[in-house]
PDB file of C-alpha atoms in Angstrom:
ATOM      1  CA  UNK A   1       3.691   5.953  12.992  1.00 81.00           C
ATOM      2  CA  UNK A   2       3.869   7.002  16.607  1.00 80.00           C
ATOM      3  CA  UNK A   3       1.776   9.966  16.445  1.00 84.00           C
ATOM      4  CA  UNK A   4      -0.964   8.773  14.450  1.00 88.00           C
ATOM      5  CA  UNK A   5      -4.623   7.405  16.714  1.00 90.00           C
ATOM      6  CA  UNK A   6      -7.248   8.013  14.004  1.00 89.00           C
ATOM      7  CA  UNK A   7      -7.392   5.541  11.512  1.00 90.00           C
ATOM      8  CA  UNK A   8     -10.921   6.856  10.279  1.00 85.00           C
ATOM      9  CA  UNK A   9      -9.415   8.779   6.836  1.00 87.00           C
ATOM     10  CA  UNK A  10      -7.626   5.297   5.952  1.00 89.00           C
ATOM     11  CA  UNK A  11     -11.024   3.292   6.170  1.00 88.00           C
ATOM     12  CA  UNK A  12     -12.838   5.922   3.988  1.00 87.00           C
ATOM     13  CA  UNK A  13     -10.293   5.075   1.313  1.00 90.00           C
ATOM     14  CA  UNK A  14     -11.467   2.999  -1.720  1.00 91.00           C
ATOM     15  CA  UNK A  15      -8.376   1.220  -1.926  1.00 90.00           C
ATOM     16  CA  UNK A  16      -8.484   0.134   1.706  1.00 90.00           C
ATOM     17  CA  UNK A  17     -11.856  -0.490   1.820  1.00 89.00           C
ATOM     18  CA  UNK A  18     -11.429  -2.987  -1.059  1.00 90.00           C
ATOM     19  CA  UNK A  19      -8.941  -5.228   1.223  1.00 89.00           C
ATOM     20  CA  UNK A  20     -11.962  -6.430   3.288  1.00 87.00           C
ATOM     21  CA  UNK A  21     -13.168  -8.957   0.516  1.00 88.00           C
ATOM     22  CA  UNK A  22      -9.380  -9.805  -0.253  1.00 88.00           C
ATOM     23  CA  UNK A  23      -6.806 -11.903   0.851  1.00 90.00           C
ATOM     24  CA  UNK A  24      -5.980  -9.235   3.034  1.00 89.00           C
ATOM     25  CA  UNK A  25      -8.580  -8.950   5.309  1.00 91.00           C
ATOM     26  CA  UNK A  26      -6.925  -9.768   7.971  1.00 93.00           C
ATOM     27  CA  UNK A  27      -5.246  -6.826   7.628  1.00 92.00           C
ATOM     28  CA  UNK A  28      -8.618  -5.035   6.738  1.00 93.00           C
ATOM     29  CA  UNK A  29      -9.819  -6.298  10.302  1.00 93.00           C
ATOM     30  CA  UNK A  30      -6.426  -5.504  12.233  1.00 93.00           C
ATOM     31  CA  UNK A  31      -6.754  -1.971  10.770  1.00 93.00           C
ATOM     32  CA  UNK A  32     -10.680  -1.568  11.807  1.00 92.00           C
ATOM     33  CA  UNK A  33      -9.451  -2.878  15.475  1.00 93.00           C
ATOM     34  CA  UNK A  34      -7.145   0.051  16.014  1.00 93.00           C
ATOM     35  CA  UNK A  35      -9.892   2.158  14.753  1.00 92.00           C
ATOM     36  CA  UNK A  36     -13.080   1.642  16.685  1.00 91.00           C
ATOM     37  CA  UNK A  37     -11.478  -1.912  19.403  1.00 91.00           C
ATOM     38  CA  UNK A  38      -9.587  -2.546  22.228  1.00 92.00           C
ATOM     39  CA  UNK A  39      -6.476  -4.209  23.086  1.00 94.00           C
ATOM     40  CA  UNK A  40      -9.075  -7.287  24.759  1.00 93.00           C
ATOM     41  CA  UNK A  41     -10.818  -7.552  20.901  1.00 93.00           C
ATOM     42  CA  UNK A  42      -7.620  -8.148  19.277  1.00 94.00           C
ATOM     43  CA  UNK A  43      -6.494 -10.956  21.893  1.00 93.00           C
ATOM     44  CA  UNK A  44      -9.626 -12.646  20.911  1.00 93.00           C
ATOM     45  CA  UNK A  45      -9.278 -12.575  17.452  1.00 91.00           C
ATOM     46  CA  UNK A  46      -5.511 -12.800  17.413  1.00 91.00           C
ATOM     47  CA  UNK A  47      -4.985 -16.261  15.931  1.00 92.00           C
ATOM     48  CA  UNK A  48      -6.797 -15.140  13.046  1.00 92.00           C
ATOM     49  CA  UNK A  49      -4.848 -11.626  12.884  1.00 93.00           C
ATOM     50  CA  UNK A  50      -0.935 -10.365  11.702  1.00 93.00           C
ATOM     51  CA  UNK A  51       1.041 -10.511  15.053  1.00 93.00           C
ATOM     52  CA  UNK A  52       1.772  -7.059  16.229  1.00 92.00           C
ATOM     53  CA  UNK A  53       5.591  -5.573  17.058  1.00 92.00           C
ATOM     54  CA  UNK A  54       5.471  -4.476  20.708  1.00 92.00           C
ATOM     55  CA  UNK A  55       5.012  -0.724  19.746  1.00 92.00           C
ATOM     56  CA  UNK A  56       1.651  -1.734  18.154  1.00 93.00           C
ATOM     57  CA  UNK A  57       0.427  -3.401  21.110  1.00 93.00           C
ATOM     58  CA  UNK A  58       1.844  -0.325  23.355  1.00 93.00           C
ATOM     59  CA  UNK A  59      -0.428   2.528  20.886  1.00 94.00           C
ATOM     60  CA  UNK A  60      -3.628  -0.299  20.817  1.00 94.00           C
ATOM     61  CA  UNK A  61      -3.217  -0.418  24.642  1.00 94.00           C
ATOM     62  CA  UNK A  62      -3.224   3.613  24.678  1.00 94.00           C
ATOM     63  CA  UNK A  63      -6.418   3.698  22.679  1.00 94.00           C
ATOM     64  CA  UNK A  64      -8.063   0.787  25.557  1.00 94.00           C
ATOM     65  CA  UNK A  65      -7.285   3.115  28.045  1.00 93.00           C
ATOM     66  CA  UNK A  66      -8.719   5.530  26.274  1.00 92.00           C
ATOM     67  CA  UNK A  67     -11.746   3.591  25.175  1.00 91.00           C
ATOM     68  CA  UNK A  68     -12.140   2.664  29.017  1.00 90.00           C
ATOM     69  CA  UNK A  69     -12.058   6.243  30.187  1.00 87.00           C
ATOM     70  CA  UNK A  70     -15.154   7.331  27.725  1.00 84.00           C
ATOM     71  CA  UNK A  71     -17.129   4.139  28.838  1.00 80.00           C
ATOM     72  CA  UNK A  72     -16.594   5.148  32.515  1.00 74.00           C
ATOM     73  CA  UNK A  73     -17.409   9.092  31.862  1.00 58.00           C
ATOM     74  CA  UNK A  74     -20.786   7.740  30.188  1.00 48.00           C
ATOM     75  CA  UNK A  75     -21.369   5.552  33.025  1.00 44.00           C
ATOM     76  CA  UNK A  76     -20.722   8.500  35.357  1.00 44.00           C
ATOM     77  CA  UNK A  77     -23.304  10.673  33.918  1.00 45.00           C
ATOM     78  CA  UNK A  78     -26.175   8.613  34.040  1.00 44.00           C
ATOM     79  CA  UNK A  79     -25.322   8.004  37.694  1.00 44.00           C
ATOM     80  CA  UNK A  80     -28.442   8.685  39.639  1.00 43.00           C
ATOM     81  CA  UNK A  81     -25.583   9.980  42.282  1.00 43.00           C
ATOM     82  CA  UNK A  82     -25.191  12.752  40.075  1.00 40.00           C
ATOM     83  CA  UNK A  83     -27.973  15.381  39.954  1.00 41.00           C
ATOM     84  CA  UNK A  84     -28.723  18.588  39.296  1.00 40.00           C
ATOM     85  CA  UNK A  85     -30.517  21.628  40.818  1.00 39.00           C
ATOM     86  CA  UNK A  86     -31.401  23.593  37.113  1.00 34.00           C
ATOM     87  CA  UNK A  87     -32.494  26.503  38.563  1.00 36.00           C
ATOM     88  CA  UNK A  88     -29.616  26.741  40.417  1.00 35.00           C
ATOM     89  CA  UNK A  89     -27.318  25.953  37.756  1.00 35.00           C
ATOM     90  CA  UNK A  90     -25.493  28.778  35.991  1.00 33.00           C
ATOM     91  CA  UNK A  91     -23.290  26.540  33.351  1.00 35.00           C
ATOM     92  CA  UNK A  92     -23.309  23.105  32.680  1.00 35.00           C
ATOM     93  CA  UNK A  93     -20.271  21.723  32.131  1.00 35.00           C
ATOM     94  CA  UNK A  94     -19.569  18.193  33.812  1.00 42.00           C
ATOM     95  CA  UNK A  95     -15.802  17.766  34.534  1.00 45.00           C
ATOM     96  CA  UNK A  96     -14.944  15.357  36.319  1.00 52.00           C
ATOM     97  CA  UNK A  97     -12.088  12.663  36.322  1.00 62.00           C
ATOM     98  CA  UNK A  98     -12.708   9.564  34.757  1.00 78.00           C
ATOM     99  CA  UNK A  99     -11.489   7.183  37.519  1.00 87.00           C
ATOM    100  CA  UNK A 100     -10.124   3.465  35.984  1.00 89.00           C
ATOM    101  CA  UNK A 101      -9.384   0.777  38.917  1.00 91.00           C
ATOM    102  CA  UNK A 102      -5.493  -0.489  38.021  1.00 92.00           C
ATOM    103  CA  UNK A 103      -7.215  -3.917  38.550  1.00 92.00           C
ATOM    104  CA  UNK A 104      -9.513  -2.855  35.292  1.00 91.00           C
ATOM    105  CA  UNK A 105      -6.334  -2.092  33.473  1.00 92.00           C
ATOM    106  CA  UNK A 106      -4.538  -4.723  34.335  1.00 93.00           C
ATOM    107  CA  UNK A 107      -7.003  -6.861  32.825  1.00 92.00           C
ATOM    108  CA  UNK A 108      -8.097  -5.136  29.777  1.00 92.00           C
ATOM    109  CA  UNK A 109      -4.291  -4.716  28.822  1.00 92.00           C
ATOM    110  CA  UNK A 110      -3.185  -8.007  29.574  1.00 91.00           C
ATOM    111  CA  UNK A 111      -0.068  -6.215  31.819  1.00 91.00           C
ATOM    112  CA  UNK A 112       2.035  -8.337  34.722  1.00 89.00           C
ATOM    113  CA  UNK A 113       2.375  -5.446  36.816  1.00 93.00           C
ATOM    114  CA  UNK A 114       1.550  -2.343  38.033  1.00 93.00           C
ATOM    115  CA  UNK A 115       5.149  -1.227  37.131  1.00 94.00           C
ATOM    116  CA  UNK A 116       4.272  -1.884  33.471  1.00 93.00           C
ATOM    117  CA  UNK A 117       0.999  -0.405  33.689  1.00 93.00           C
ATOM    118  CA  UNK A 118       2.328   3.084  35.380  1.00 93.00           C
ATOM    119  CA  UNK A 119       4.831   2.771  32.571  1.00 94.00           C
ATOM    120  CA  UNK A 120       2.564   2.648  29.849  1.00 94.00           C
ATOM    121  CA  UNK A 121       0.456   5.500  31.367  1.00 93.00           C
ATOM    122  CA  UNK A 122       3.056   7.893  31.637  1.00 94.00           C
ATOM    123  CA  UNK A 123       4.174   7.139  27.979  1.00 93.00           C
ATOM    124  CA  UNK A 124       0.588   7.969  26.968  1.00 92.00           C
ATOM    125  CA  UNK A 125       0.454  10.839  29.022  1.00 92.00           C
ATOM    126  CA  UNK A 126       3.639  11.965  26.685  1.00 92.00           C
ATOM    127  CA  UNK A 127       2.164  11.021  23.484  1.00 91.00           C
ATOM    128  CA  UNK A 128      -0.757  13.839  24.531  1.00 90.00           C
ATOM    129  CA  UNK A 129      -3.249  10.898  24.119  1.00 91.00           C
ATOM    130  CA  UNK A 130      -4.654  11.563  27.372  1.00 90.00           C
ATOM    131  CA  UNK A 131      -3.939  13.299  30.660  1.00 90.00           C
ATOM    132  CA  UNK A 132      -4.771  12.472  34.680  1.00 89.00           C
ATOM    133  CA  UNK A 133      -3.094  11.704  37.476  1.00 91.00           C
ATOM    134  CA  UNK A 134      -1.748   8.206  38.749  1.00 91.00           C
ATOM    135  CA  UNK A 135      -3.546   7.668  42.286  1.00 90.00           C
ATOM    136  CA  UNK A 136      -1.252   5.046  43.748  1.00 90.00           C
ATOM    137  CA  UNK A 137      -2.766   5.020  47.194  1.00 91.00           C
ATOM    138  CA  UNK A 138      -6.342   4.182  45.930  1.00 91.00           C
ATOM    139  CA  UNK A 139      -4.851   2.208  42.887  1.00 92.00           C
ATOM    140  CA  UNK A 140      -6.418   4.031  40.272  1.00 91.00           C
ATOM    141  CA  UNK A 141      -5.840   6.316  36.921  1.00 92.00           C
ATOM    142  CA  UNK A 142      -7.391   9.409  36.733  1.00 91.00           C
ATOM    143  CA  UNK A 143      -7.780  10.656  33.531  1.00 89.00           C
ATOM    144  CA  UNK A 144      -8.598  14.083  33.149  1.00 88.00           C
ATOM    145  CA  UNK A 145      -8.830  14.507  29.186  1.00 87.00           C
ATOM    146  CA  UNK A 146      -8.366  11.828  26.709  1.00 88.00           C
ATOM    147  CA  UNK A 147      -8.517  11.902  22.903  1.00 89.00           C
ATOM    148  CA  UNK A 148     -11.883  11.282  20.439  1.00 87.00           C
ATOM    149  CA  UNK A 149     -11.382   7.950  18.803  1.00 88.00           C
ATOM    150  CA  UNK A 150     -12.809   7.045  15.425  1.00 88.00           C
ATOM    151  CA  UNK A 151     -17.060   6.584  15.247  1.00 86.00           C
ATOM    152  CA  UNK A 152     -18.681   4.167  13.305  1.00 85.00           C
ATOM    153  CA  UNK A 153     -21.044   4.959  10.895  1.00 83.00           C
ATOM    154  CA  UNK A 154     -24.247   3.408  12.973  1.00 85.00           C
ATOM    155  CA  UNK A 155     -23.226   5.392  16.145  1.00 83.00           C
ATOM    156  CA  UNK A 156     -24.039   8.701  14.212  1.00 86.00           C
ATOM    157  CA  UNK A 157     -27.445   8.117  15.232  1.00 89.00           C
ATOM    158  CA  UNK A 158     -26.893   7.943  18.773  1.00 87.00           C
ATOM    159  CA  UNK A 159     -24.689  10.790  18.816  1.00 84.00           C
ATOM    160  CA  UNK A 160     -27.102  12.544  17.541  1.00 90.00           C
ATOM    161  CA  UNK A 161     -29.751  11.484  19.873  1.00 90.00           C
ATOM    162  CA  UNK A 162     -27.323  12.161  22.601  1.00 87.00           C
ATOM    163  CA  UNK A 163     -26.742  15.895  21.343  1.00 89.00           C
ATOM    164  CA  UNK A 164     -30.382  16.582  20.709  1.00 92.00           C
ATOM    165  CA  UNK A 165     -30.894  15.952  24.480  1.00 91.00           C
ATOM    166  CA  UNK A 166     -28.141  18.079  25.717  1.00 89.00           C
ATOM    167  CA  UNK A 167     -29.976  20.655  23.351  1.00 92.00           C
ATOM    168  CA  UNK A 168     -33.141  20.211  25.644  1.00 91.00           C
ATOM    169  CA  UNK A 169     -30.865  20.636  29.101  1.00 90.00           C
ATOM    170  CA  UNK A 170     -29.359  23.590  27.766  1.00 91.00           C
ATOM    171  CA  UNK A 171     -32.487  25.319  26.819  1.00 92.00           C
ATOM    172  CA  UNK A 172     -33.880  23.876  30.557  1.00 91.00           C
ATOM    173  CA  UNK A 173     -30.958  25.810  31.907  1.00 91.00           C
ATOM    174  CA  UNK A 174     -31.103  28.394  29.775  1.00 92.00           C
ATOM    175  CA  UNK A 175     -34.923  29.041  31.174  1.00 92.00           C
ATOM    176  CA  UNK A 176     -33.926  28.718  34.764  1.00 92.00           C
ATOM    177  CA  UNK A 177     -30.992  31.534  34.166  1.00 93.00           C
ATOM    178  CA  UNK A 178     -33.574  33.740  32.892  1.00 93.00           C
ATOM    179  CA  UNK A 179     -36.022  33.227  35.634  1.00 92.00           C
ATOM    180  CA  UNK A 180     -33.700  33.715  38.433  1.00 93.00           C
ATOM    181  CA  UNK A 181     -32.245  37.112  36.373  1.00 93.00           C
ATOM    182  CA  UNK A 182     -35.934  38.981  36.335  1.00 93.00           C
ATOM    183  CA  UNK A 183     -36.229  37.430  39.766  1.00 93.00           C
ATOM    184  CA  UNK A 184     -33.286  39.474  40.837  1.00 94.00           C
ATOM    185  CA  UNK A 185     -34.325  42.641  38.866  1.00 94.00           C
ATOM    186  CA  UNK A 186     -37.317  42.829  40.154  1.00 93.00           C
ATOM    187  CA  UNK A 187     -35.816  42.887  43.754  1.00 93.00           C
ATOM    188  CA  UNK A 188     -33.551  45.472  42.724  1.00 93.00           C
ATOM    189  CA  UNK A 189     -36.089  47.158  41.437  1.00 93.00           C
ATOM    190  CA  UNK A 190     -37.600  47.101  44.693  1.00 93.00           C
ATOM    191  CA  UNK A 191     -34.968  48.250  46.642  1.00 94.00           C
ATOM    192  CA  UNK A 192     -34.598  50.806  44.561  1.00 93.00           C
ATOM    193  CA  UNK A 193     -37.799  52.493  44.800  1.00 92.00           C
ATOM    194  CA  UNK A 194     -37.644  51.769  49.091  1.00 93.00           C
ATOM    195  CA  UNK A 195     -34.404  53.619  48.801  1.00 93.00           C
ATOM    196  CA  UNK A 196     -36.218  56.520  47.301  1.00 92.00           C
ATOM    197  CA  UNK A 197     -39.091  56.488  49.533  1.00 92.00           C
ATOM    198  CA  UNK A 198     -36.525  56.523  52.199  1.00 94.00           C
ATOM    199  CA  UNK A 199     -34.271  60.198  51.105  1.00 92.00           C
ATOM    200  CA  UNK A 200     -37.681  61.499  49.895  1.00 91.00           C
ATOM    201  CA  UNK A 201     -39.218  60.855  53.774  1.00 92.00           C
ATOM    202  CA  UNK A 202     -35.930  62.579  55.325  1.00 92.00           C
ATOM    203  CA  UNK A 203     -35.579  65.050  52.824  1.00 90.00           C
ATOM    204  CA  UNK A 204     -39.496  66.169  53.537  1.00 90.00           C
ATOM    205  CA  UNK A 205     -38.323  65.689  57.592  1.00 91.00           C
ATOM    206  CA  UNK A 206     -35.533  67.919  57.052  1.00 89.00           C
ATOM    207  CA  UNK A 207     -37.307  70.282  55.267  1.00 88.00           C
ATOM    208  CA  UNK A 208     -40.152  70.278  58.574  1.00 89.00           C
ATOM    209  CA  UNK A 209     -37.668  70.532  61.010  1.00 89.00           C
ATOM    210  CA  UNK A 210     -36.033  73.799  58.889  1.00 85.00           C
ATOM    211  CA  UNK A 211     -39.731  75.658  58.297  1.00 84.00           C
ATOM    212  CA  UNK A 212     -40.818  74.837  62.071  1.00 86.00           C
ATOM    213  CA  UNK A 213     -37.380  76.482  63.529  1.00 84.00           C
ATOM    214  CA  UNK A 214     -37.657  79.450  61.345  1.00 81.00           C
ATOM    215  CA  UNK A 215     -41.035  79.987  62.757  1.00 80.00           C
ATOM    216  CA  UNK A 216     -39.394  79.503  65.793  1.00 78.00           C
ATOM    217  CA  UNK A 217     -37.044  82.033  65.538  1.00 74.00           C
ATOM    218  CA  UNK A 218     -39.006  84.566  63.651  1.00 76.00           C
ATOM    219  CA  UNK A 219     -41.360  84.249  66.930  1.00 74.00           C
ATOM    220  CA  UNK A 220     -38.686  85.511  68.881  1.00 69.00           C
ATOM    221  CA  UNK A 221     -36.822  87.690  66.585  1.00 56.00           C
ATOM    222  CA  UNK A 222     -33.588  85.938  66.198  1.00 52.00           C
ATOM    223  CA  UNK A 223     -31.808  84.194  63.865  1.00 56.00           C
ATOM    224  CA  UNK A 224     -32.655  80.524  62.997  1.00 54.00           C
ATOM    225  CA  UNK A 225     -29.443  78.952  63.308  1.00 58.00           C
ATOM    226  CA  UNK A 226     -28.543  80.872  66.336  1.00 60.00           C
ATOM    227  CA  UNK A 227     -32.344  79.458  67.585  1.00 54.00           C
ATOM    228  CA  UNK A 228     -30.914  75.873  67.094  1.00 56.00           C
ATOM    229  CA  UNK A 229     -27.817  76.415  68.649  1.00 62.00           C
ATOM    230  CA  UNK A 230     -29.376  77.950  71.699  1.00 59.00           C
ATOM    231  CA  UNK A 231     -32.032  75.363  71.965  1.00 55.00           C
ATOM    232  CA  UNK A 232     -29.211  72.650  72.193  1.00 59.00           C
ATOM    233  CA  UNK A 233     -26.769  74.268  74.352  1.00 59.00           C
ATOM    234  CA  UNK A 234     -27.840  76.748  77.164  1.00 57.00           C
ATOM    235  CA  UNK A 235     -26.248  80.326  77.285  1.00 53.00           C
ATOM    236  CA  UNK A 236     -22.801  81.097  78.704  1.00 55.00           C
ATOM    237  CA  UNK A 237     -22.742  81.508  82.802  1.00 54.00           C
ATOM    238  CA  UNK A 238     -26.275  80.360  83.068  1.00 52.00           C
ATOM    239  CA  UNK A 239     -24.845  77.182  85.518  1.00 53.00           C
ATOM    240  CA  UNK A 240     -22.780  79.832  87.303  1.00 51.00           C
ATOM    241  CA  UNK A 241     -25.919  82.228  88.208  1.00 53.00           C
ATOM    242  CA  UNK A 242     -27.672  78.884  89.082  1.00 54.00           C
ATOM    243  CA  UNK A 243     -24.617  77.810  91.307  1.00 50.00           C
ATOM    244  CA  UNK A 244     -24.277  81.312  93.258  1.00 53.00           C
ATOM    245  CA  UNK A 245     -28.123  81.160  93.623  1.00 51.00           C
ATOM    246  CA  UNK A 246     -27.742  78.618  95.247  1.00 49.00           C
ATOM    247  CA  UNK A 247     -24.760  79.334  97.001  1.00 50.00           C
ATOM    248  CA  UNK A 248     -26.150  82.768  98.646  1.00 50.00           C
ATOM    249  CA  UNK A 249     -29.708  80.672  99.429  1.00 48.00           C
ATOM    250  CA  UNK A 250     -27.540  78.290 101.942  1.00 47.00           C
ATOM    251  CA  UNK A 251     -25.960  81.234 102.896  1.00 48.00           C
ATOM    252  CA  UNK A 252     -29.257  82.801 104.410  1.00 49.00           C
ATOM    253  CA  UNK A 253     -30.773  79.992 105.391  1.00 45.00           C
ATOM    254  CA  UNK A 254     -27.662  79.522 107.886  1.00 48.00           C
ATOM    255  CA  UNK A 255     -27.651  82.825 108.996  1.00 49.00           C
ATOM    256  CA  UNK A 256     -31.015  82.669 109.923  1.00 45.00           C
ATOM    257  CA  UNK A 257     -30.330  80.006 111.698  1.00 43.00           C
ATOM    258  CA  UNK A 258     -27.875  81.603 113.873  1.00 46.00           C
ATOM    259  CA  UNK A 259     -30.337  84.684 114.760  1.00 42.00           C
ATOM    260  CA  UNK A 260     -32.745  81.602 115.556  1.00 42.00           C
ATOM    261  CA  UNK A 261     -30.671  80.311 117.961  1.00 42.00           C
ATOM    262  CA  UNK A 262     -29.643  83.702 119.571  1.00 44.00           C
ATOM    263  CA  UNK A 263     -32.784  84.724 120.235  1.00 42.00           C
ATOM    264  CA  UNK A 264     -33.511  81.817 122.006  1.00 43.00           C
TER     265      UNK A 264
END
């Protein structure tokens, strides 16, 4: 069946299960290939195995590829390349492609050609099995999102283990979040009470500067506002009585210089 990658239900069956001590266990073992192997495992077992039609060997090469990609991805995140700042981090969530060499592919899939091997990728692609991007410049698949294959009994344990310390990083995380959120509430806290202290300081100066011209103006019976105003600007025609003081003081000084001289 074309759309069909997960064997797992089939190999929980009685009936099937029984085929394993029959003369069918060839079949038994073809069956648990496509289930938990590779395209490489059933090569090496083939003379011993049913020959598969060339749509078989197509859907066991799209669950290699697939196989590959979560082998590379595991690889990837034990990289001591990869590290993480956890008090910096606000989500784990590693995404990023899983990168397969076409010389990898060629080899696991026992292919001639990269024609053959782009070929088979973009049929996967179709079948939803996976999806990436063909990097033919670096000679590479990226695969983006693949699907789960079927998990043996004996990895449950390791999955397990594996979960149990993603548990731990998340609550790591989890602990550094909180941290840097009362870190920031705290500084808000503080500029928040500086911005008080701030408009209480100029509302108290404002209120100085108000009582200190009304006692101004009260001093000399005028209005406060009008004090203000004629504190800051001086009164209309005061710069012409300065000017035509002036004007009329060089006037008699050169008149009196002209008696001076007549005089003499």
């Amino acid at each position: 069946a074309p759309g069909i990658y997960v064997f797992g239900e089939l190999l929980d069956m009685p009936a099937v299960r029984e085929l394993a001590d029959s003369e069918f266990s060839p079949v038994f073992r073809l069956l648990t290939i496509f289930a938990y192997g590779t395209y490489a495992d059933y090569l090496a077992e083939a003379a011993n195995l049913p020959p598969l039609t060339e749509a078989q060997k197509n859907k066991l090469r799209h669950l290699s590829v697939v196989t590959l990609a979560a082998k590379i991805k595991v690889v990837a995140l034990f990289s001591p390349k990869f590290s993480f700042h956890w008090d910096y981090l606000m989500l784990v969530t590693v995404m990023f492609p899983q990168c397969i060499p076409y010389s990898v592919l060629l080899e696991q899939l026992q292919l001639k050609n990269v024609r053959q091997l782009e070929d088979l990728v973009i049929e996967a692609v179709y079948a939803d099995v996976l999806r990436g991007s063909l990097d033919q410049r670096n000679q590479r698949l990226e695969v983006d999102y693949s699907i789960g294959r079927d998990i043996r009994r004996e990895e449950l344990s390791t999955i397990t283990r594996t979960l149990q310390e993603w548990c731990q990083g998340c609550e790591v995380v989890l602990s550094g979040i909180e941290e840097q959120v009362s870190r920031a509430n705290q500084h808000k806290e503080q500029q928040l009470a500086l911005k008080q202290q701030i408009e209480s300081e100029v509302a108290n100066l404002k209120k100085t500067i108000k009582v200190t011209t009304a006692a101004a103006a009260a001093a000399t019976s005028q209005d406060p506002e009008q004090h203000l105003t004629e504190l800051r600007e001086p009164a209309p025609g005061t710069n012409q009585r300065q000017a035509s003081k002036k004007t009329s003081k060089a006037k008699g000084l050169r008149g009196s210089a002209k008696i001076w001289s007549k005089s003499n």
